mmCIF file of C-alpha atoms in Angstrom:
data_model
loop_
_atom_site.group_PDB
_atom_site.id
_atom_site.type_symbol
_atom_site.label_atom_id
_atom_site.label_comp_id
_atom_site.label_asym_id
_atom_site.label_seq_id
_atom_site.Cartn_x
_atom_site.Cartn_y
_atom_site.Cartn_z
ATOM 1 C CA MET A 1469 16.225 -5.848 -7.799
ATOM 2 C CA SER A 1470 14.767 -2.431 -8.257
ATOM 3 C CA GLY A 1471 14.318 0.289 -10.827
ATOM 4 C CA PHE A 1472 17.348 2.080 -9.369
ATOM 5 C CA LEU A 1473 19.635 -0.225 -11.366
ATOM 6 C CA VAL A 1474 18.211 1.214 -14.603
ATOM 7 C CA PHE A 1475 19.380 4.696 -13.611
ATOM 8 C CA VAL A 1476 22.802 3.472 -12.479
ATOM 9 C CA LEU A 1477 23.415 1.759 -15.803
ATOM 10 C CA ALA A 1478 22.110 4.827 -17.648
ATOM 11 C CA ILE A 1479 24.837 6.879 -15.988
ATOM 12 C CA ILE A 1480 27.411 4.212 -16.867
ATOM 13 C CA SER A 1481 26.180 4.216 -20.480
ATOM 14 C CA LEU A 1482 26.457 7.997 -20.643
ATOM 15 C CA ALA A 1483 30.002 7.776 -19.306
ATOM 16 C CA ALA A 1484 30.870 5.121 -21.894
ATOM 17 C CA GLY A 1485 29.426 7.366 -24.624
ATOM 18 C CA ALA A 1486 31.487 10.323 -23.429
ATOM 19 C CA ILE A 1487 34.626 8.197 -23.299
ATOM 20 C CA SER A 1488 33.988 6.903 -26.815
ATOM 21 C CA TRP A 1489 33.494 10.492 -27.996
ATOM 22 C CA PHE A 1490 36.856 11.706 -26.697
ATOM 23 C CA LEU A 1491 38.940 8.589 -27.378
ATOM 24 C CA THR A 1492 37.936 8.153 -31.015
ATOM 25 C CA PRO A 1493 41.049 8.254 -33.206
ATOM 26 C CA LYS A 1494 41.399 11.235 -35.508
ATOM 27 C CA GLY A 1495 41.087 10.608 -39.209
ATOM 28 C CA ALA A 1496 38.784 10.638 -42.173
ATOM 29 C CA ASN A 1497 36.272 8.279 -40.539
ATOM 30 C CA GLN A 1498 36.166 9.883 -37.098
ATOM 31 C CA THR A 1499 32.515 10.932 -37.399
ATOM 32 C CA LEU A 1500 31.490 7.476 -38.599
ATOM 33 C CA ILE A 1501 33.317 5.742 -35.751
ATOM 34 C CA ARG A 1502 31.856 8.100 -33.146
ATOM 35 C CA THR A 1503 28.349 7.660 -34.480
ATOM 36 C CA SER A 1504 28.688 3.867 -34.613
ATOM 37 C CA LEU A 1505 30.037 3.602 -31.072
ATOM 38 C CA MET A 1506 27.461 5.909 -29.532
ATOM 39 C CA LEU A 1507 24.585 4.291 -31.422
ATOM 40 C CA THR A 1508 25.767 0.834 -30.338
ATOM 41 C CA ILE A 1509 25.994 1.868 -26.675
ATOM 42 C CA THR A 1510 22.556 3.499 -26.806
ATOM 43 C CA CYS A 1511 20.855 0.545 -28.500
ATOM 44 C CA CYS A 1512 22.411 -1.997 -26.144
ATOM 45 C CA TYR A 1513 21.352 0.039 -23.101
ATOM 46 C CA LEU A 1514 17.793 0.505 -24.383
ATOM 47 C CA MET A 1515 17.406 -3.187 -25.190
ATOM 48 C CA TRP A 1516 18.661 -4.163 -21.748
ATOM 49 C CA ALA A 1517 16.523 -1.546 -19.944
ATOM 50 C CA ILE A 1518 13.299 -2.495 -21.745
ATOM 51 C CA THR A 1519 13.877 -6.208 -21.103
ATOM 52 C CA TYR A 1520 14.770 -5.612 -17.455
ATOM 53 C CA MET A 1521 11.754 -3.414 -16.785
ATOM 54 C CA ALA A 1522 9.429 -5.856 -18.566
ATOM 55 C CA GLN A 1523 10.591 -8.582 -16.193
ATOM 56 C CA LEU A 1524 10.437 -6.267 -13.191
ATOM 57 C CA HIS A 1525 6.771 -5.338 -13.802
ATOM 58 C CA PRO A 1526 5.112 -7.926 -16.061
ATOM 59 C CA LEU A 1527 1.844 -7.009 -17.767
ATOM 60 C CA MET A 1528 0.240 -10.437 -17.359
ATOM 61 C CA ALA A 1529 0.304 -12.620 -14.276
ATOM 62 C CA PRO A 1530 1.112 -16.304 -14.675
ATOM 63 C CA ARG A 1531 -1.857 -18.708 -14.629
ATOM 64 C CA ARG A 1532 -2.015 -22.202 -13.281
ATOM 65 C CA SER A 1533 -3.249 -24.707 -15.832
ATOM 66 C CA ASP A 1534 -4.341 -27.354 -13.290
ATOM 67 C CA VAL A 1535 -7.098 -25.221 -11.722
ATOM 68 C CA ARG A 1536 -10.659 -25.845 -12.924
ATOM 69 C CA SER A 1537 -12.884 -22.841 -13.486
ATOM 70 C CA GLY A 1538 -16.262 -24.597 -13.180
ATOM 71 C CA PRO A 1539 -17.980 -26.754 -10.550
ATOM 72 C CA GLU A 1540 -16.349 -30.064 -9.676
ATOM 73 C CA GLY A 1541 -19.318 -32.163 -10.902
ATOM 74 C CA LEU A 1542 -19.105 -31.096 -14.539
#
């Protein structure tokens, strides 16, 4: 697991966006379909990347609840 996977999937997402751009059927709603497909691909990639990076480098470290902070006599 490394940050390299984020860049690999970014390239795959860009390729999927380019494919959706060129393979959209011609018609009255071509612009709407293109926009919807590219926005969906972008949002899914961003959601995955943010979640993956948050798990890769967490902001807070886990704490043990069974450890006492004070002296043993209290």
